Tab-separated table of N, CA and C in Angstrom:
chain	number	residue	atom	x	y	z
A	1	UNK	N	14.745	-10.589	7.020
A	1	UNK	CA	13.835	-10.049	8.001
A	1	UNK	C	14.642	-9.615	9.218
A	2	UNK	N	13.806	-8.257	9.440
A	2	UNK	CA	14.853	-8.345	11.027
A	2	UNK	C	13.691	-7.489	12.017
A	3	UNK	N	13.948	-7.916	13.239
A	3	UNK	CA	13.085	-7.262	14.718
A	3	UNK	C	13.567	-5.885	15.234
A	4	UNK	N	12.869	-5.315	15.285
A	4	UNK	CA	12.766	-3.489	15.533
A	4	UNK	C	11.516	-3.451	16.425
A	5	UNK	N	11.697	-2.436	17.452
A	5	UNK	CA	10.961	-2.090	18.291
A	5	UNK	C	10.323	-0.770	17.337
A	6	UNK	N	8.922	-1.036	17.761
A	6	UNK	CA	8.008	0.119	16.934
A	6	UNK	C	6.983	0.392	17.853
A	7	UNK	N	6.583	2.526	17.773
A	7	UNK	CA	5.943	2.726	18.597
A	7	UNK	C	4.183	2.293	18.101
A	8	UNK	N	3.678	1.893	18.748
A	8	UNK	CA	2.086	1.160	18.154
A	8	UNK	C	0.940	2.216	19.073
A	9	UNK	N	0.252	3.787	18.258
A	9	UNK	CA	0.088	4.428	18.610
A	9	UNK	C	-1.788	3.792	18.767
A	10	UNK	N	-2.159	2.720	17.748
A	10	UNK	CA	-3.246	2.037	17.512
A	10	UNK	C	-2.976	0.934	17.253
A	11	UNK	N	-3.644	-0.310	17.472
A	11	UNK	CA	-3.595	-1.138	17.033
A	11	UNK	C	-5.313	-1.883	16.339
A	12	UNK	N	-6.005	-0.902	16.280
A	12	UNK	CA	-7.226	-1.113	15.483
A	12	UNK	C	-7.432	-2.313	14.362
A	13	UNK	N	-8.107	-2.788	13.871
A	13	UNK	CA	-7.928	-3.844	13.205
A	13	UNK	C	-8.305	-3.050	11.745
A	14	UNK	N	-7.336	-3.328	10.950
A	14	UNK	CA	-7.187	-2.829	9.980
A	14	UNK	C	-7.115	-0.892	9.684
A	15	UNK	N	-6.229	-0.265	10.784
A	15	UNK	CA	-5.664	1.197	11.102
A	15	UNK	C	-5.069	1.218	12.194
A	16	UNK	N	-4.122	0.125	12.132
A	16	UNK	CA	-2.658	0.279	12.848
A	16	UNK	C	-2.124	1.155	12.412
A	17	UNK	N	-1.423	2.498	13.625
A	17	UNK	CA	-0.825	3.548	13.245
A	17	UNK	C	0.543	2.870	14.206
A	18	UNK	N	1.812	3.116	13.608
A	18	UNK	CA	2.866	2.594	14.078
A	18	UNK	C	4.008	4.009	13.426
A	19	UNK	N	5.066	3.946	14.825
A	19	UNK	CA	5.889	4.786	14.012
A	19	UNK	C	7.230	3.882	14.099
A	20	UNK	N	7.917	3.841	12.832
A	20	UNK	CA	9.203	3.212	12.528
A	20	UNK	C	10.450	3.980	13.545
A	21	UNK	N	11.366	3.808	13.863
A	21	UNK	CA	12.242	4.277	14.333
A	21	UNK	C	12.811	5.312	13.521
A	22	UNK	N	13.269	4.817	12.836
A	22	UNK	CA	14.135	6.050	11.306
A	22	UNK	C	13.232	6.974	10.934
A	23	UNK	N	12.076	7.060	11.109
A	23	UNK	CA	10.944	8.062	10.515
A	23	UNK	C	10.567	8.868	11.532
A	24	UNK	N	10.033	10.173	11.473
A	24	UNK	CA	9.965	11.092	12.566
A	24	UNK	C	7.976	11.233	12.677
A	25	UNK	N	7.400	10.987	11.774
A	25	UNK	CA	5.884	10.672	11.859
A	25	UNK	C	5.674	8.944	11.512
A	26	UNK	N	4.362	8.894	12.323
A	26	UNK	CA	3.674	7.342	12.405
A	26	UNK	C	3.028	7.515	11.033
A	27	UNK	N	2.712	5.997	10.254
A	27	UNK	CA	2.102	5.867	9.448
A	27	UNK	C	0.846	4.726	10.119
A	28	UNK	N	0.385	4.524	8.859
A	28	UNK	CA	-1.050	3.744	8.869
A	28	UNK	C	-0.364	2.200	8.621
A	29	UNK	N	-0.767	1.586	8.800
A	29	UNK	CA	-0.362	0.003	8.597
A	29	UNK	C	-1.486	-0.467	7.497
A	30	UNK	N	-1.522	-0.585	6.359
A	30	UNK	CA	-2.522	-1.572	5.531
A	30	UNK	C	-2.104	-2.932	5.004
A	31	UNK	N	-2.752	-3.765	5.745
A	31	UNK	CA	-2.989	-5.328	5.414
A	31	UNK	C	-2.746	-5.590	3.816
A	32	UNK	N	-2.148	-6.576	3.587
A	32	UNK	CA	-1.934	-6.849	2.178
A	32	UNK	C	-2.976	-7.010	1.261
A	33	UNK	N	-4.327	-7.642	1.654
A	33	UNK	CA	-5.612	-7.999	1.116
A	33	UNK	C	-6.193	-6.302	1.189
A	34	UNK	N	-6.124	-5.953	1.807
A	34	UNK	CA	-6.533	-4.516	1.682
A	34	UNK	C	-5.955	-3.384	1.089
A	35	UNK	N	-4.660	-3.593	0.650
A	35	UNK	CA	-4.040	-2.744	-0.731
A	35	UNK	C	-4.011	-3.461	-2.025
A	36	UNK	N	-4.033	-4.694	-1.716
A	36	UNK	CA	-4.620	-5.265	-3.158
A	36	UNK	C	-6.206	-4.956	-3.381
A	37	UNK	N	-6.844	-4.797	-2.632
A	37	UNK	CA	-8.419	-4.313	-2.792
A	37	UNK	C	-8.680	-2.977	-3.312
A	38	UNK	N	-7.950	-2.063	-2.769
A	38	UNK	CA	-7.619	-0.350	-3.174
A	38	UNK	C	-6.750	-0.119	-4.135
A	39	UNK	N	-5.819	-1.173	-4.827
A	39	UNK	CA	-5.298	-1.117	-6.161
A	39	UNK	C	-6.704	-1.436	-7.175
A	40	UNK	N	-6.893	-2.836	-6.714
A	40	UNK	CA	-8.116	-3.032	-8.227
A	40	UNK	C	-9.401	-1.910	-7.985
A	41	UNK	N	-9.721	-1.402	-6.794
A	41	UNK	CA	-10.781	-0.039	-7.149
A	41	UNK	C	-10.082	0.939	-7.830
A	42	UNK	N	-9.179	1.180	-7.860
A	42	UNK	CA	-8.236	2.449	-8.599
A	42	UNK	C	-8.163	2.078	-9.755
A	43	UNK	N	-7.655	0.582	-9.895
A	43	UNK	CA	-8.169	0.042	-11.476
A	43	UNK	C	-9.257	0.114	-12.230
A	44	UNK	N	-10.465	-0.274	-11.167
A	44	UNK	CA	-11.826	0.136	-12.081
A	44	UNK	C	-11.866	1.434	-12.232
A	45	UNK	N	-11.386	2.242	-11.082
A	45	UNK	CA	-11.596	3.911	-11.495
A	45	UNK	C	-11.185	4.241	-12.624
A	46	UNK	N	-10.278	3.903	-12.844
A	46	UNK	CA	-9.327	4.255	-13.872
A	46	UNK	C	-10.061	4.027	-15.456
A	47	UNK	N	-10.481	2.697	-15.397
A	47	UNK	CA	-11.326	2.182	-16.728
A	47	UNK	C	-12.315	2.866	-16.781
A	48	UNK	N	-13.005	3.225	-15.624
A	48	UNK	CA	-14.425	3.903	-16.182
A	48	UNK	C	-13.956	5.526	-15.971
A	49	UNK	N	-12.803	6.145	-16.106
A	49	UNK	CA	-12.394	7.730	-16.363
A	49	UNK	C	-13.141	7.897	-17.842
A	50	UNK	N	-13.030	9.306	-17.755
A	50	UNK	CA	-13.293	9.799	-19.385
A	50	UNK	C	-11.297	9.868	-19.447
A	51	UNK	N	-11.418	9.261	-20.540
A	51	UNK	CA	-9.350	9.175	-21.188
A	51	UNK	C	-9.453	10.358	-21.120
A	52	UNK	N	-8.059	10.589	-20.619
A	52	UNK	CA	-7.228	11.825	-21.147
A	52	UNK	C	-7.793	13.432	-20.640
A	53	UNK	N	-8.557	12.774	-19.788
A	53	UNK	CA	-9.242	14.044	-18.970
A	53	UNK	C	-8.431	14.544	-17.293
A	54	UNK	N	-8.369	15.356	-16.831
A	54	UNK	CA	-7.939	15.355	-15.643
A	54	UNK	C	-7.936	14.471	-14.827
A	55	UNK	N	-9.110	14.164	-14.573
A	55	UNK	CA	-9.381	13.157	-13.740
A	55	UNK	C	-8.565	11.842	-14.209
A	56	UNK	N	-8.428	11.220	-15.047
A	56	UNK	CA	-8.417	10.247	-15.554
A	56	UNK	C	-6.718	9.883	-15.323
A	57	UNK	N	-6.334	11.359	-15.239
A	57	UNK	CA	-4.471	11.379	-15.077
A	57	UNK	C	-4.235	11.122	-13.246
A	58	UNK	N	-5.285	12.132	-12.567
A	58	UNK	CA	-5.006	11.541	-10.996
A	58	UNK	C	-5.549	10.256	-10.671
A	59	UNK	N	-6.029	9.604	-11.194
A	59	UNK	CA	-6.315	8.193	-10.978
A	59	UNK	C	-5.345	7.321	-11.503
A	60	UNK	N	-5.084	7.633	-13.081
A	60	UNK	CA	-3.973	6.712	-13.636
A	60	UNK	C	-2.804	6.523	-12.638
A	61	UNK	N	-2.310	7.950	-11.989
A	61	UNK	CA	-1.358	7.604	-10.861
A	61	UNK	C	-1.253	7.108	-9.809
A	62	UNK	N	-2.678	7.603	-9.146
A	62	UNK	CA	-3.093	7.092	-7.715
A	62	UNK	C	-2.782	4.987	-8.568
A	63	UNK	N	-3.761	4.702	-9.422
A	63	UNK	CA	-3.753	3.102	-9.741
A	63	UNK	C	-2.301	2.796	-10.071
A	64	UNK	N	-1.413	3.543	-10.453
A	64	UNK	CA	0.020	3.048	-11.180
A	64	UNK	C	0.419	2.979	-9.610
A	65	UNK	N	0.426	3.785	-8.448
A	65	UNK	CA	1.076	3.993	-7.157
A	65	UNK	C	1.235	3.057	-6.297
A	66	UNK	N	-0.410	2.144	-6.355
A	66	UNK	CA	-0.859	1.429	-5.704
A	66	UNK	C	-0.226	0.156	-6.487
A	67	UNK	N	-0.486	0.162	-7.584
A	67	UNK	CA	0.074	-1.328	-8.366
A	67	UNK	C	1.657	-1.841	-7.622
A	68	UNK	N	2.243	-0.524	-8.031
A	68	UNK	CA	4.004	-0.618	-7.865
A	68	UNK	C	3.834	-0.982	-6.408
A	69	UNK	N	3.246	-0.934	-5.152
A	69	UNK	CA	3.008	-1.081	-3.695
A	69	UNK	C	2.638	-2.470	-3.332
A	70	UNK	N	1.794	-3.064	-4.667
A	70	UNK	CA	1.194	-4.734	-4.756
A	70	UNK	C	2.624	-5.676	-4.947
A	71	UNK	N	3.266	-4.730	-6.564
A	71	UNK	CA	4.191	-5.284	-6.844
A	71	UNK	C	5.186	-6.041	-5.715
A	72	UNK	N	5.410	-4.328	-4.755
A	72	UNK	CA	6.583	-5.068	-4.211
A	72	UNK	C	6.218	-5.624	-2.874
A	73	UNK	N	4.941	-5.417	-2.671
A	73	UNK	CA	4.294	-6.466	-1.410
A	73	UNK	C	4.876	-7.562	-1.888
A	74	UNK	N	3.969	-8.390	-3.153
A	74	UNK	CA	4.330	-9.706	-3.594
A	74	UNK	C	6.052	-9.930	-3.820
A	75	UNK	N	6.430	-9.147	-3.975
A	75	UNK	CA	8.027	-9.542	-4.012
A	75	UNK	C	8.591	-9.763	-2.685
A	76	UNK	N	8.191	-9.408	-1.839
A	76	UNK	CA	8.911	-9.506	-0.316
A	76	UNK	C	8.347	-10.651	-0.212
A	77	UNK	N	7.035	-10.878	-0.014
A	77	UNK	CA	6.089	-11.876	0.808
A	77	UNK	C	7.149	-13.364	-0.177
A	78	UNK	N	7.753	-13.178	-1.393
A	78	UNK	CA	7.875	-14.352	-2.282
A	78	UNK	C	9.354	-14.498	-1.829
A	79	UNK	N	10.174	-13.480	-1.317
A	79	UNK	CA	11.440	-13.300	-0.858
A	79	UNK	C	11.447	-13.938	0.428
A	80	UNK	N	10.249	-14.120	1.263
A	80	UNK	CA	10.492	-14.312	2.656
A	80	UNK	C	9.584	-16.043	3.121
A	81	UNK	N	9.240	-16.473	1.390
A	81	UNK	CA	8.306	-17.456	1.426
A	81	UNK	C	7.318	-17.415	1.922
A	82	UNK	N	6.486	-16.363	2.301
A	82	UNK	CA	5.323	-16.435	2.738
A	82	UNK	C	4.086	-16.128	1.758
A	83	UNK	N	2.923	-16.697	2.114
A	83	UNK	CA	1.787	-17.195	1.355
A	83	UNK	C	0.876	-15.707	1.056
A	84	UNK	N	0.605	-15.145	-0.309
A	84	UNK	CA	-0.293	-13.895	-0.055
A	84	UNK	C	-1.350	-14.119	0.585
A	85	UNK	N	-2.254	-13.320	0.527
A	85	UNK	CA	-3.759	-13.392	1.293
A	85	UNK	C	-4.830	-12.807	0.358
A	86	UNK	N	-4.158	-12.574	-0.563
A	86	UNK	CA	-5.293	-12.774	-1.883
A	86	UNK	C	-4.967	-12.724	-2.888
């Protein structure tokens, strides 16, 4: 872990916009319980697609995008010993 000064353009509860130093645009900040929540809706999306239809391919990715984002949430949070939140 390390401390960096970051610009905090919001601090809204749950749409923290923050910009990193190394990055030239602010992003959105999402809470860990809240991208694990928007992975498993992308999951149900995904199950109830018609297969193999358009749709069914921009969801498979949007849900594969979000998974790989859970993944490596839980890998840091397990790297840094800290407890998930769901």
């Amino acid at each position: 872990m390390k401390t960096d000064i970051l610009e905090i353009y919001s601090d809204a509860s749950n749409a923290a916009i923050i910009r990193h130093p190394s990055r030239k645009f602010p992003g959105m900040l999402i809470q860990g319980d809240t991208l694990n929540s928007l992975s498993v809706m992308a999951a149900n999306a995904l199950a109830n697609a018609e297969p193999d239809s358009d749709l069914w391919h921009y969801v498979k990715e949007l849900a594969d995008d979000l998974q790989a984002r859970v993944d490596f949430y839980e890998k840091v949070m397990r790297e840094h010993g800290l407890e998930l939140p769901f």
